[in-house]
Coordinates of N, CA and C in Angstrom, one line a residue:
X1 N -1.9 -8.3 -6.1 CA -2.0 -7.6 -5.3 C -2.1 -8.5 -4.3
X2 N -1.8 -8.1 -3.0 CA -2.1 -9.2 -1.6 C -2.6 -8.1 -0.3
X3 N -3.1 -8.9 0.7 CA -3.5 -8.4 1.8 C -2.0 -7.5 2.3
X4 N -2.6 -6.7 3.5 CA -1.2 -6.0 4.1 C -0.7 -7.0 5.0
X5 N 0.0 -7.3 5.5 CA 0.2 -8.4 6.7 C 0.9 -7.0 7.9
X6 N 0.8 -7.5 8.7 CA 1.7 -6.7 10.1 C 1.9 -8.1 10.2
X7 N 3.6 -7.8 10.9 CA 4.1 -9.1 11.6 C 4.0 -9.3 13.1
X8 N 3.9 -10.3 13.5 CA 3.8 -10.8 14.7 C 5.0 -9.9 15.7
X9 N 4.6 -9.6 16.6 CA 5.9 -9.1 17.6 C 5.8 -9.5 19.3
X10 N 6.3 -10.4 19.7 CA 6.6 -10.3 21.0 C 8.1 -10.0 22.0
X11 N 8.7 -9.2 21.5 CA 10.4 -9.1 21.8 C 10.4 -8.9 23.0
X12 N 11.7 -9.6 23.7 CA 11.7 -9.8 24.8 C 13.2 -9.3 25.2
X13 N 13.5 -8.4 24.5 CA 15.0 -7.3 24.7 C 14.9 -6.6 23.7
X14 N 15.5 -5.5 24.4 CA 15.9 -3.7 23.1 C 16.0 -4.0 21.8
X15 N 17.2 -4.8 21.6 CA 17.1 -5.4 20.4 C 16.3 -6.4 19.7
X16 N 15.3 -6.9 20.2 CA 14.2 -7.9 19.5 C 13.4 -6.7 19.0
X17 N 13.1 -5.2 20.0 CA 12.3 -4.6 19.9 C 12.6 -3.8 19.1
X18 N 13.6 -3.0 18.7 CA 14.4 -2.4 17.2 C 14.4 -3.2 16.5
X19 N 14.5 -4.5 16.1 CA 14.1 -5.2 14.8 C 12.9 -5.5 14.8
X20 N 11.5 -5.8 15.7 CA 10.6 -5.8 15.5 C 9.7 -4.4 14.6
X21 N 10.6 -2.8 15.5 CA 10.0 -2.4 14.8 C 10.5 -1.6 13.4
X22 N 11.7 -2.2 12.7 CA 12.4 -2.1 11.7 C 11.0 -2.9 10.6
X23 N 10.6 -3.9 11.3 CA 10.1 -5.3 10.8 C 8.6 -4.5 10.4
X24 N 8.3 -3.8 11.2 CA 6.9 -3.0 11.3 C 6.5 -2.1 10.3
X25 N 8.2 -1.2 9.9 CA 8.3 -0.1 9.1 C 8.3 -1.0 7.8
X26 N 8.9 -1.8 7.5 CA 9.5 -2.0 6.3 C 7.6 -3.0 5.9
X27 N 6.8 -3.6 6.4 CA 5.1 -3.6 6.4 C 5.0 -2.9 5.9
X28 N 4.7 -1.8 6.5 CA 3.8 -0.7 6.4 C 4.1 0.2 5.3
X29 N 5.4 0.5 5.2 CA 6.2 0.5 3.7 C 5.2 0.2 2.3
X30 N 6.2 -1.6 2.3 CA 5.0 -2.4 1.2 C 3.6 -1.9 1.6
X31 N 2.9 -2.2 2.2 CA 1.3 -1.9 2.3 C 0.7 -0.7 1.8
X32 N 2.0 0.6 2.2 CA 1.8 2.1 1.1 C 1.5 1.8 -0.1
X33 N 3.2 1.1 -0.4 CA 3.0 1.0 -2.2 C 1.7 0.3 -2.5
X34 N 1.5 -0.2 -1.9 CA 0.2 -1.5 -2.8 C -0.6 -0.5 -2.6
X35 N -1.3 0.6 -1.8 CA -1.9 1.6 -1.5 C -1.8 2.4 -2.7
X36 N -0.9 2.6 -2.8 CA -0.6 4.1 -3.9 C -0.8 3.3 -5.2
X37 N -0.7 2.1 -5.5 CA -0.2 1.4 -6.8 C -2.4 1.4 -7.4
X38 N -2.9 0.7 -6.2 CA -4.4 0.8 -6.3 C -4.9 2.3 -6.7
X39 N -4.4 2.9 -5.9 CA -4.7 4.8 -6.4 C -4.7 4.8 -8.0
X40 N -3.1 5.2 -8.1 CA -2.7 5.1 -9.6 C -4.0 4.3 -10.4
X41 N -3.7 3.1 -10.3 CA -4.8 2.4 -11.4 C -6.2 3.1 -11.2
X42 N -6.5 3.4 -10.2 CA -8.3 3.7 -10.3 C -7.9 5.2 -10.5
X43 N -7.0 6.2 -10.8 CA -7.5 7.6 -11.2 C -7.0 7.1 -12.9
X44 N -6.2 6.2 -13.1 CA -6.0 5.9 -14.6 C -7.5 5.4 -15.3
X45 N -7.9 4.8 -14.6 CA -9.2 4.3 -15.4 C -10.6 5.6 -15.0
X46 N -10.6 6.1 -14.1 CA -11.4 6.9 -14.1 C -11.3 8.2 -15.5
X47 N -9.7 8.5 -15.7 CA -9.7 9.4 -16.4 C -10.3 8.7 -18.3
X48 N -9.7 7.4 -18.5 CA -10.2 6.8 -19.4 C -11.6 6.6 -19.4
X49 N -12.3 6.1 -18.7 CA -14.1 6.4 -18.6 C -14.4 7.4 -18.5
X50 N -13.7 8.5 -18.2 CA -14.1 10.3 -18.4 C -14.1 10.3 -19.8
X51 N -12.9 9.9 -20.4 CA -12.7 10.4 -22.0 C -13.4 9.6 -23.1
X52 N -13.9 8.4 -22.6 CA -15.0 7.6 -23.6 C -16.2 8.1 -23.4
X53 N -16.8 8.0 -22.4 CA -17.8 8.9 -22.1 C -18.2 10.4 -22.6
X54 N -17.1 10.9 -22.9 CA -17.6 12.4 -23.4 C -18.1 12.4 -24.8
X55 N -19.1 13.2 -25.2 CA -19.7 13.3 -26.1 C -19.2 14.2 -27.6
X56 N -18.7 14.1 -28.1 CA -18.2 15.2 -29.3 C -19.6 16.6 -29.2
X57 N -18.4 17.7 -29.4 CA -19.3 18.9 -29.3 C -19.6 19.0 -30.8

């Protein structure tokens, strides 16, 4: 897990701007995947904790 980084941008042409948009989209996708992975791990831990702390009936 690493910090999500957003690439710097200083487009000089429309082509540069298009490239920057693609780079930003890729960075946001990677960041979103990391968030989903953390969310999944937290949910699995929550389920394990809940199961482990249940007392037998």
